[in-house]
Short mmCIF file of N, CA and C in Angstrom, two decimals:
data_model
loop_
_atom_site.label_atom_id
_atom_site.label_comp_id
_atom_site.label_asym_id
_atom_site.label_seq_id
_atom_site.Cartn_x
_atom_site.Cartn_y
_atom_site.Cartn_z
N MET A 1277 0.98 -1.16 0.28
CA MET A 1277 -0.70 -0.28 0.14
C MET A 1277 0.69 0.73 -0.04
N LEU A 1278 0.74 2.24 -1.43
CA LEU A 1278 1.52 3.62 -1.11
C LEU A 1278 0.46 4.43 -0.24
N MET A 1279 1.05 4.90 0.84
CA MET A 1279 0.13 5.75 1.45
C MET A 1279 0.74 7.41 1.03
N ILE A 1280 -0.03 7.87 1.06
CA ILE A 1280 0.09 10.05 0.02
C ILE A 1280 -0.60 11.22 1.51
N GLN A 1281 0.54 11.75 1.51
CA GLN A 1281 -0.35 12.49 2.08
C GLN A 1281 0.21 13.21 1.93
N VAL A 1282 -1.36 14.55 1.90
CA VAL A 1282 -1.58 15.98 0.89
C VAL A 1282 -1.23 16.85 1.83
N ALA A 1283 -0.75 18.33 1.02
CA ALA A 1283 -0.59 19.31 2.89
C ALA A 1283 -2.14 20.59 2.48
N SER A 1284 -3.40 19.58 2.44
CA SER A 1284 -4.21 20.71 2.12
C SER A 1284 -5.67 19.80 2.40
N ALA A 1285 -6.57 19.86 3.29
CA ALA A 1285 -7.42 19.33 3.60
C ALA A 1285 -9.11 19.73 2.36
N ASN A 1286 -8.36 20.52 1.20
CA ASN A 1286 -9.83 20.82 0.26
C ASN A 1286 -9.98 19.40 -1.07
N PRO A 1287 -11.05 18.95 -0.13
CA PRO A 1287 -11.33 17.78 -1.71
C PRO A 1287 -10.68 17.96 -3.56
N ALA A 1288 -10.75 19.13 -3.93
CA ALA A 1288 -10.23 19.15 -5.26
C ALA A 1288 -8.80 18.67 -5.49
N LYS A 1289 -7.82 19.40 -5.04
CA LYS A 1289 -6.62 18.91 -4.48
C LYS A 1289 -6.26 17.56 -3.58
N ILE A 1290 -6.96 17.01 -3.19
CA ILE A 1290 -6.75 15.64 -2.69
C ILE A 1290 -7.19 15.19 -4.04
N LYS A 1291 -8.57 14.78 -4.52
CA LYS A 1291 -8.80 14.08 -6.19
C LYS A 1291 -8.45 14.25 -6.47
N ALA A 1292 -7.33 15.51 -7.17
CA ALA A 1292 -5.80 15.20 -8.14
C ALA A 1292 -5.15 14.19 -8.12
N VAL A 1293 -4.37 14.39 -6.55
CA VAL A 1293 -3.57 13.95 -6.32
C VAL A 1293 -4.05 12.36 -6.43
N ALA A 1294 -5.42 11.57 -6.07
CA ALA A 1294 -6.05 10.52 -5.64
C ALA A 1294 -5.14 10.02 -7.09
N SER A 1295 -6.52 10.87 -8.66
CA SER A 1295 -6.15 10.43 -9.25
C SER A 1295 -4.79 10.36 -9.98
N ALA A 1296 -3.97 11.51 -10.37
CA ALA A 1296 -2.51 11.47 -10.56
C ALA A 1296 -1.70 10.14 -10.51
N PHE A 1297 -1.63 9.57 -9.30
CA PHE A 1297 -0.67 8.69 -8.02
C PHE A 1297 -1.43 7.34 -8.34
N ALA A 1298 -2.91 7.37 -8.31
CA ALA A 1298 -4.26 5.78 -9.18
C ALA A 1298 -3.37 5.93 -11.52
N GLU A 1299 -3.38 7.09 -11.67
CA GLU A 1299 -2.30 6.94 -13.27
C GLU A 1299 -1.57 5.56 -13.25
N LEU A 1300 -0.63 6.84 -12.11
CA LEU A 1300 0.42 6.11 -12.92
C LEU A 1300 1.25 4.93 -11.79
N PHE A 1301 0.53 4.11 -10.21
CA PHE A 1301 0.60 3.37 -10.14
C PHE A 1301 -0.68 2.74 -10.03
N PRO A 1302 -0.78 2.12 -11.06
CA PRO A 1302 -2.17 1.06 -11.30
C PRO A 1302 -2.47 0.50 -10.51
N ALA A 1303 -1.51 -0.99 -10.05
CA ALA A 1303 -1.47 -2.20 -9.72
C ALA A 1303 -1.72 -1.52 -7.89
N GLU A 1304 -1.25 -0.61 -7.21
CA GLU A 1304 -1.18 -0.64 -5.83
C GLU A 1304 -2.48 0.24 -4.88
N THR A 1305 -2.82 -0.52 -4.03
CA THR A 1305 -3.64 0.46 -3.16
C THR A 1305 -3.47 1.81 -3.26
N LEU A 1306 -3.68 2.47 -2.50
CA LEU A 1306 -3.75 3.97 -1.98
C LEU A 1306 -4.52 4.13 -0.90
N ASP A 1307 -3.76 5.15 -0.30
CA ASP A 1307 -3.54 5.02 1.08
C ASP A 1307 -3.92 7.37 1.17
N VAL A 1308 -4.76 8.37 0.44
CA VAL A 1308 -4.18 9.23 0.16
C VAL A 1308 -4.94 9.94 1.10
N GLN A 1309 -4.33 10.63 2.04
CA GLN A 1309 -4.77 11.01 3.30
C GLN A 1309 -4.84 13.40 3.31
N GLY A 1310 -5.93 13.36 3.26
CA GLY A 1310 -5.15 15.30 3.72
C GLY A 1310 -5.27 15.76 4.14
N VAL A 1311 -4.20 17.18 5.33
CA VAL A 1311 -4.36 17.48 5.87
C VAL A 1311 -3.90 18.90 6.17
N ALA A 1312 -4.63 19.88 6.69
CA ALA A 1312 -4.22 20.99 6.67
C ALA A 1312 -3.32 21.57 7.34
N VAL A 1313 -2.30 22.01 6.27
CA VAL A 1313 -1.11 22.76 7.35
C VAL A 1313 -0.54 24.43 6.62
N PRO A 1314 0.25 25.49 7.21
CA PRO A 1314 0.37 26.03 7.51
C PRO A 1314 1.04 26.77 5.90
N SER A 1315 0.44 27.55 4.90
CA SER A 1315 1.84 27.66 3.96
C SER A 1315 3.29 28.45 3.72
N GLY A 1316 2.53 29.69 5.18
CA GLY A 1316 3.77 30.12 5.43
C GLY A 1316 4.04 31.56 4.07
N VAL A 1317 2.81 31.79 3.85
CA VAL A 1317 2.85 32.79 2.51
C VAL A 1317 1.58 33.29 2.42
N ALA A 1318 1.44 34.76 1.62
CA ALA A 1318 0.26 34.84 1.72
C ALA A 1318 -0.84 34.49 1.37
N ALA A 1319 -1.98 34.32 2.39
CA ALA A 1319 -4.56 33.46 1.80
C ALA A 1319 -4.08 33.75 0.05
N GLN A 1320 -3.73 34.58 -0.93
CA GLN A 1320 -3.91 34.90 -2.11
C GLN A 1320 -2.56 34.98 -2.15
N PRO A 1321 -1.20 34.32 -2.52
CA PRO A 1321 0.60 34.12 -3.13
C PRO A 1321 -0.15 34.55 -5.26
N MET A 1322 1.68 36.30 -4.86
CA MET A 1322 1.04 36.96 -5.53
C MET A 1322 2.13 36.33 -6.22
N SER A 1323 3.03 36.45 -6.29
CA SER A 1323 4.19 36.11 -7.38
C SER A 1323 5.16 34.73 -7.70
N SER A 1324 5.61 33.76 -8.91
CA SER A 1324 5.38 32.30 -9.06
C SER A 1324 7.09 31.64 -7.39
N ASP A 1325 7.26 32.92 -6.97
CA ASP A 1325 8.25 32.20 -6.71
C ASP A 1325 7.50 32.83 -4.20
N GLU A 1326 6.26 33.44 -4.19
CA GLU A 1326 5.96 33.09 -3.46
C GLU A 1326 4.95 31.73 -3.43
N THR A 1327 4.05 31.85 -4.61
CA THR A 1327 3.72 30.41 -4.47
C THR A 1327 4.32 29.13 -5.13
N LEU A 1328 5.66 29.22 -5.01
CA LEU A 1328 6.37 27.86 -4.25
C LEU A 1328 7.16 27.62 -3.75
N LEU A 1329 7.11 29.15 -3.20
CA LEU A 1329 6.96 29.34 -1.30
C LEU A 1329 6.59 28.08 -0.65
N GLY A 1330 4.93 29.03 -0.77
CA GLY A 1330 4.64 28.28 0.16
C GLY A 1330 3.62 26.80 0.05
N ALA A 1331 3.72 25.88 -1.48
CA ALA A 1331 4.48 24.86 -1.65
C ALA A 1331 4.80 24.03 -0.92
N MET A 1332 6.38 24.59 -1.20
CA MET A 1332 7.12 24.10 -0.41
C MET A 1332 7.45 24.17 0.96
N ASN A 1333 6.45 25.62 1.74
CA ASN A 1333 6.78 24.80 3.46
C ASN A 1333 5.52 24.32 3.46
N ARG A 1334 4.45 23.98 3.23
CA ARG A 1334 3.82 23.05 3.28
C ARG A 1334 4.02 21.62 3.17
N VAL A 1335 4.73 21.43 2.18
CA VAL A 1335 5.42 19.84 2.41
C VAL A 1335 6.58 19.41 3.18
N ALA A 1336 7.33 20.47 3.61
CA ALA A 1336 7.94 20.70 5.17
C ALA A 1336 7.24 19.80 6.50
N ALA A 1337 6.37 20.43 5.98
CA ALA A 1337 5.17 20.77 7.17
C ALA A 1337 4.94 19.28 7.90
N LEU A 1338 5.08 18.66 6.65
CA LEU A 1338 4.45 16.95 6.51
C LEU A 1338 5.81 16.20 6.92
N ALA A 1339 6.95 16.87 6.92
CA ALA A 1339 7.76 16.21 7.67
C ALA A 1339 7.50 15.14 8.69
N ASP A 1340 7.25 15.22 9.53
CA ASP A 1340 7.00 14.49 10.71
C ASP A 1340 6.04 12.51 10.24
N CYS A 1341 5.26 13.43 9.13
CA CYS A 1341 4.70 12.00 8.71
C CYS A 1341 4.64 10.92 7.95
N LYS A 1342 4.50 9.45 7.88
CA LYS A 1342 4.56 8.73 7.46
C LYS A 1342 4.71 8.22 6.29
N ALA A 1343 4.34 8.25 5.11
CA ALA A 1343 3.50 8.57 4.27
C ALA A 1343 4.92 8.15 3.26
N ASP A 1344 4.28 7.60 1.92
CA ASP A 1344 5.20 7.48 1.23
C ASP A 1344 5.94 8.95 0.22
N TYR A 1345 4.59 9.09 0.06
CA TYR A 1345 4.86 10.29 -1.17
C TYR A 1345 4.50 11.32 -0.27
N ARG A 1346 4.91 13.21 -0.02
CA ARG A 1346 4.21 13.89 0.06
C ARG A 1346 3.47 14.99 -0.56
N VAL A 1347 2.93 15.69 -0.93
CA VAL A 1347 2.16 16.24 -1.70
C VAL A 1347 2.10 17.63 -1.43
N ALA A 1348 2.58 18.69 -1.59
CA ALA A 1348 1.45 19.79 -2.14
C ALA A 1348 1.82 20.76 -3.26
N ILE A 1349 0.46 21.53 -3.02
CA ILE A 1349 -0.34 22.01 -4.00
C ILE A 1349 -0.22 23.38 -3.58
N GLU A 1350 0.03 24.36 -4.53
CA GLU A 1350 -0.15 26.17 -4.04
C GLU A 1350 -0.69 26.80 -5.04
N ALA A 1351 -1.75 27.41 -5.11
CA ALA A 1351 -1.91 27.75 -6.08
C ALA A 1351 -1.49 29.24 -6.15
N GLY A 1352 -1.98 30.41 -7.01
CA GLY A 1352 -0.91 31.98 -6.93
C GLY A 1352 -1.34 32.38 -8.12
N LEU A 1353 -0.78 33.84 -8.57
CA LEU A 1353 -0.78 34.62 -9.64
C LEU A 1353 0.67 34.57 -9.73
N ASP A 1354 1.21 34.80 -11.75
CA ASP A 1354 1.98 35.37 -12.09
C ASP A 1354 1.51 36.62 -13.08
N GLY A 1355 1.58 37.53 -12.37
CA GLY A 1355 1.29 38.49 -13.91
C GLY A 1355 0.06 38.40 -13.72
N ASP A 1356 -0.95 38.68 -15.13
CA ASP A 1356 -2.15 38.27 -15.30
C ASP A 1356 -2.32 37.17 -15.59
N PHE A 1357 -1.44 35.62 -14.66
CA PHE A 1357 -2.22 34.24 -15.22
C PHE A 1357 -2.12 33.69 -13.42
N THR A 1358 -2.85 32.88 -13.45
CA THR A 1358 -3.03 31.87 -11.95
C THR A 1358 -2.70 30.58 -13.00
N PHE A 1359 -2.42 29.66 -11.60
CA PHE A 1359 -1.79 28.69 -12.46
C PHE A 1359 -1.30 28.74 -9.91
N ALA A 1360 -0.88 27.43 -10.49
CA ALA A 1360 0.02 25.93 -8.69
C ALA A 1360 1.13 25.30 -9.28
N TRP A 1361 1.33 25.43 -8.41
CA TRP A 1361 3.06 25.36 -8.08
C TRP A 1361 2.57 23.50 -7.52
N MET A 1362 2.95 22.50 -7.93
CA MET A 1362 3.22 20.67 -7.81
C MET A 1362 4.95 20.62 -6.89
N VAL A 1363 4.76 20.27 -5.77
CA VAL A 1363 5.40 19.53 -4.91
C VAL A 1363 5.47 18.16 -4.53
N ILE A 1364 6.20 17.71 -4.78
CA ILE A 1364 6.34 16.19 -3.81
C ILE A 1364 7.75 16.12 -3.34
N GLU A 1365 7.94 15.29 -2.55
CA GLU A 1365 8.96 14.69 -1.49
C GLU A 1365 8.23 13.23 -1.14
N HIS A 1366 9.87 12.53 -1.57
CA HIS A 1366 9.60 10.96 -1.78
C HIS A 1366 10.91 10.33 -1.29
N GLN A 1367 11.22 10.16 0.09
CA GLN A 1367 12.24 9.38 1.09
C GLN A 1367 14.21 11.15 0.57
N GLY A 1368 12.74 11.97 0.83
CA GLY A 1368 14.67 13.54 1.21
C GLY A 1368 14.41 13.73 -0.83
N ASN A 1369 13.88 13.39 -1.80
CA ASN A 1369 13.64 13.80 -3.33
C ASN A 1369 12.83 14.69 -2.60
N ILE A 1370 12.64 15.98 -4.01
CA ILE A 1370 11.80 16.69 -4.31
C ILE A 1370 11.92 16.66 -6.11
N GLY A 1371 10.33 16.18 -6.40
CA GLY A 1371 9.88 16.54 -7.55
C GLY A 1371 8.75 17.88 -7.58
N LYS A 1372 8.89 19.30 -8.58
CA LYS A 1372 8.14 19.98 -8.86
C LYS A 1372 8.10 20.38 -10.00
N ALA A 1373 6.93 20.56 -10.00
CA ALA A 1373 6.26 20.94 -11.62
C ALA A 1373 4.89 22.27 -11.91
N ARG A 1374 4.73 23.65 -12.22
CA ARG A 1374 3.91 24.08 -12.56
C ARG A 1374 2.45 23.60 -13.25
N SER A 1375 1.71 23.47 -12.79
CA SER A 1375 0.14 23.30 -13.96
C SER A 1375 -0.06 24.46 -15.11
N ALA A 1376 -1.30 24.26 -15.81
CA ALA A 1376 -1.03 25.27 -16.41
C ALA A 1376 -1.95 26.39 -16.23
N SER A 1377 -1.71 27.65 -16.83
CA SER A 1377 -1.88 29.09 -16.57
C SER A 1377 -3.31 29.23 -16.92
N LEU A 1378 -3.30 30.24 -16.59
CA LEU A 1378 -5.44 30.93 -17.22
C LEU A 1378 -5.63 31.89 -16.88
N MET A 1379 -5.24 32.63 -17.71
CA MET A 1379 -5.67 34.63 -18.29
C MET A 1379 -6.94 34.95 -16.95
N LEU A 1380 -6.98 35.54 -16.13
CA LEU A 1380 -8.14 36.11 -16.07
C LEU A 1380 -8.58 37.69 -16.35
N PRO A 1381 -9.82 37.43 -15.48
CA PRO A 1381 -9.89 39.08 -16.01
C PRO A 1381 -10.12 40.31 -15.62
N PRO A 1382 -9.67 41.64 -15.82
CA PRO A 1382 -8.90 41.96 -15.29
C PRO A 1382 -8.98 42.35 -14.14
N VAL A 1383 -11.30 42.63 -14.27
CA VAL A 1383 -11.98 42.91 -13.26
C VAL A 1383 -11.01 42.31 -11.64
N ALA A 1384 -11.20 40.93 -12.67
CA ALA A 1384 -10.80 39.84 -10.71
C ALA A 1384 -9.14 40.45 -10.60
N LEU A 1385 -7.89 40.77 -11.10
CA LEU A 1385 -6.80 41.12 -10.76
C LEU A 1385 -6.82 42.22 -10.06
N ALA A 1386 -7.75 43.74 -10.84
CA ALA A 1386 -7.71 44.43 -10.22
C ALA A 1386 -8.50 43.85 -8.07
N GLN A 1387 -9.47 43.48 -7.86
CA GLN A 1387 -9.38 42.81 -7.22
C GLN A 1387 -8.42 42.61 -6.39
N LEU A 1388 -7.76 41.21 -7.12
CA LEU A 1388 -7.13 41.02 -6.29
C LEU A 1388 -5.87 41.38 -5.49
N LYS A 1389 -5.23 42.58 -6.45
CA LYS A 1389 -4.29 43.28 -5.94
C LYS A 1389 -4.68 44.24 -4.83
N ALA A 1390 -6.21 44.22 -4.77
CA ALA A 1390 -6.89 45.20 -3.65
C ALA A 1390 -6.44 44.00 -2.39
N GLY A 1391 -6.41 42.74 -2.12
CA GLY A 1391 -6.54 41.82 -0.97
C GLY A 1391 -7.50 40.88 -1.20
N GLU A 1392 -8.42 40.44 -2.77
CA GLU A 1392 -8.47 39.37 -1.93
C GLU A 1392 -8.11 38.28 -2.38
N GLU A 1393 -8.82 36.77 -2.06
CA GLU A 1393 -8.23 36.13 -2.30
C GLU A 1393 -9.69 35.37 -3.90
N LEU A 1394 -9.34 34.32 -5.10
CA LEU A 1394 -9.40 34.46 -5.92
C LEU A 1394 -10.42 33.86 -6.42
N GLY A 1395 -10.88 32.60 -4.67
CA GLY A 1395 -12.02 32.47 -5.23
C GLY A 1395 -12.64 32.93 -4.60
N ASP A 1396 -13.27 33.62 -3.50
CA ASP A 1396 -13.60 34.67 -3.09
C ASP A 1396 -14.34 35.34 -4.11
N VAL A 1397 -12.90 36.00 -4.88
CA VAL A 1397 -13.52 36.66 -6.40
C VAL A 1397 -14.76 36.10 -7.87
N MET A 1398 -13.83 35.32 -8.58
CA MET A 1398 -14.53 34.42 -8.71
C MET A 1398 -16.52 33.68 -8.47
N ASP A 1399 -15.99 33.67 -7.23
CA ASP A 1399 -17.70 33.46 -6.29
C ASP A 1399 -18.36 34.55 -6.57
N ALA A 1400 -17.50 35.49 -6.38
CA ALA A 1400 -18.75 37.14 -6.24
C ALA A 1400 -19.08 37.03 -8.36
N MET A 1401 -18.45 36.95 -8.82
CA MET A 1401 -18.16 37.04 -10.51
C MET A 1401 -19.24 36.19 -10.92
N PHE A 1402 -19.19 34.99 -10.52
CA PHE A 1402 -20.31 33.97 -10.83
C PHE A 1402 -21.62 33.39 -10.20
N GLU A 1403 -21.61 34.12 -9.03
CA GLU A 1403 -22.78 34.24 -7.69
C GLU A 1403 -22.41 33.02 -7.44
N GLN A 1404 -21.66 31.63 -7.18
CA GLN A 1404 -20.81 31.13 -6.78
C GLN A 1404 -20.57 30.66 -5.27
N ASN A 1405 -20.72 28.90 -5.33
CA ASN A 1405 -20.20 29.43 -3.22
C ASN A 1405 -19.45 27.94 -3.44
N ASN A 1406 -17.99 29.02 -2.50
CA ASN A 1406 -16.99 27.88 -2.27
C ASN A 1406 -16.31 27.19 -3.75
N ILE A 1407 -15.83 27.65 -5.07
CA ILE A 1407 -15.60 27.25 -5.79
C ILE A 1407 -14.30 26.45 -5.91
N LYS A 1408 -13.36 26.75 -4.82
CA LYS A 1408 -11.73 26.74 -4.77
C LYS A 1408 -12.12 24.92 -4.44
N GLN A 1409 -12.88 25.01 -3.48
CA GLN A 1409 -13.23 23.48 -2.89
C GLN A 1409 -13.76 22.76 -4.31
N LYS A 1410 -13.97 22.93 -5.66
CA LYS A 1410 -14.41 21.99 -6.48
C LYS A 1410 -13.81 22.54 -8.17
N GLY A 1411 -14.43 22.83 -8.74
CA GLY A 1411 -13.53 23.14 -10.53
C GLY A 1411 -12.67 24.62 -10.43
N GLY A 1412 -12.79 25.28 -9.31
CA GLY A 1412 -12.27 26.23 -9.07
C GLY A 1412 -11.96 27.00 -10.62
N ALA A 1413 -11.18 28.47 -10.76
CA ALA A 1413 -11.39 29.85 -11.60
C ALA A 1413 -11.90 29.04 -12.31
N ILE A 1414 -10.85 27.78 -12.62
CA ILE A 1414 -10.85 27.21 -14.09
C ILE A 1414 -11.74 26.99 -14.32
N ALA A 1415 -11.92 25.97 -13.94
CA ALA A 1415 -13.72 25.37 -14.11
C ALA A 1415 -14.85 26.81 -15.11
N LEU A 1416 -14.90 27.47 -13.94
CA LEU A 1416 -15.54 28.80 -14.05
C LEU A 1416 -15.39 29.56 -15.97
N LEU A 1417 -14.07 29.37 -15.31
CA LEU A 1417 -13.10 30.58 -17.24
C LEU A 1417 -13.51 29.79 -17.99
N THR A 1418 -13.72 28.24 -18.10
CA THR A 1418 -13.68 27.13 -19.37
C THR A 1418 -14.73 27.09 -19.52
N HIS A 1419 -16.37 27.14 -19.26
CA HIS A 1419 -17.10 26.74 -18.59
C HIS A 1419 -17.50 25.22 -19.36
N ASN A 1420 -16.75 24.84 -18.11
CA ASN A 1420 -17.11 23.48 -16.89
C ASN A 1420 -15.46 22.69 -18.07
N LYS A 1421 -15.26 22.14 -19.37
CA LYS A 1421 -14.44 22.06 -19.79
C LYS A 1421 -13.55 21.22 -18.74
N LEU A 1422 -12.47 22.35 -18.05
CA LEU A 1422 -11.81 22.30 -17.83
C LEU A 1422 -11.87 21.97 -16.05
N SER A 1423 -11.42 21.52 -15.26
CA SER A 1423 -10.99 21.78 -13.89
C SER A 1423 -10.76 22.09 -13.21
N ARG A 1424 -10.46 21.97 -11.71
CA ARG A 1424 -8.67 22.07 -10.81
C ARG A 1424 -8.19 20.74 -10.63
N SER A 1425 -8.94 20.20 -10.28
CA SER A 1425 -8.34 18.77 -10.54
C SER A 1425 -7.64 18.12 -11.68
N SER A 1426 -8.21 18.15 -12.56
CA SER A 1426 -8.29 17.83 -13.82
C SER A 1426 -6.62 18.71 -14.12
N VAL A 1427 -6.85 19.54 -14.38
CA VAL A 1427 -5.03 20.31 -14.52
C VAL A 1427 -4.23 19.90 -13.98
N TYR A 1428 -4.72 19.81 -12.59
CA TYR A 1428 -3.31 19.80 -11.32
C TYR A 1428 -3.12 18.02 -11.52
N HIS A 1429 -3.78 17.45 -12.15
CA HIS A 1429 -3.78 15.75 -12.44
C HIS A 1429 -2.83 15.77 -13.17
N GLN A 1430 -2.36 16.26 -13.76
CA GLN A 1430 -1.29 16.87 -15.49
C GLN A 1430 0.34 17.48 -14.97
N ALA A 1431 0.12 18.11 -14.58
CA ALA A 1431 0.81 18.67 -13.25
C ALA A 1431 2.30 17.77 -12.58
N LEU A 1432 1.40 17.18 -11.80
CA LEU A 1432 1.36 16.11 -10.90
C LEU A 1432 1.73 14.74 -10.91
N ILE A 1433 1.42 14.09 -12.18
CA ILE A 1433 2.31 13.72 -13.15
C ILE A 1433 3.61 14.28 -13.99
N LEU A 1434 3.95 15.29 -14.30
CA LEU A 1434 5.69 16.58 -14.73
C LEU A 1434 6.19 15.93 -13.10
N ALA A 1435 5.29 16.05 -12.39
CA ALA A 1435 5.48 16.99 -10.80
C ALA A 1435 7.39 15.12 -10.13
N MET A 1436 6.13 13.61 -11.42
CA MET A 1436 6.88 12.91 -10.21
C MET A 1436 8.21 12.64 -11.57
N ILE A 1437 8.29 13.24 -12.44
CA ILE A 1437 9.06 12.96 -13.68
C ILE A 1437 10.51 12.41 -12.61
N PRO A 1438 10.63 13.06 -11.69
CA PRO A 1438 12.44 12.87 -10.90
C PRO A 1438 12.32 11.56 -10.62
N PHE A 1439 10.84 10.38 -10.15
CA PHE A 1439 10.88 9.70 -8.88
C PHE A 1439 10.35 8.83 -10.04
N LEU A 1440 9.92 9.12 -11.15
CA LEU A 1440 9.54 7.31 -12.48
C LEU A 1440 11.29 7.12 -13.28
N ASN A 1441 11.51 8.38 -13.07
CA ASN A 1441 13.09 8.26 -13.79
C ASN A 1441 14.74 8.57 -12.67
N PRO A 1442 14.68 7.53 -11.28
CA PRO A 1442 15.96 7.43 -10.88
C PRO A 1442 17.01 7.91 -11.18
N ASP A 1443 17.79 6.88 -11.82
CA ASP A 1443 19.02 6.92 -12.97
C ASP A 1443 18.95 8.53 -13.66
N LEU A 1444 17.95 9.31 -14.01
CA LEU A 1444 18.54 10.78 -14.44
C LEU A 1444 18.65 11.61 -13.55
N PHE A 1445 17.62 11.13 -12.16
CA PHE A 1445 18.18 12.34 -11.18
C PHE A 1445 18.88 11.94 -10.13
#
């Protein structure tokens, strides 16, 4: 059995991790657990560097757990785009990747720069409730063609490259 600890209680993030690991390890039984841990950065990271730091901090917060893999997903901004960093720790080694980026409407960017969080801004713009734990801004802006979990799934597999190819890393 593979134990995977996710540095979040967000169902969309946990679902993405479970889906990606199930694809990578189809013969394994998986125990995927989410745990809320602090990011150590702003609730709405405003740069790629700050977003990566939040993901690294979240993985570090799981250091004492006995999981095979520790996974953090931190969403943030990079200019006019939102995206997320994936950080995976396994046996002291780190794999990381960025998700796809999506443009945000100017009105949303203005509210984020004024201190609001993306989930709250999207909830208000689209008359939703707690979209960040569902399909996310991605689902709303793509008319449900993509979801937060679907985009994170691909990036999580990319973050696993060092573990899938240990002889190269």
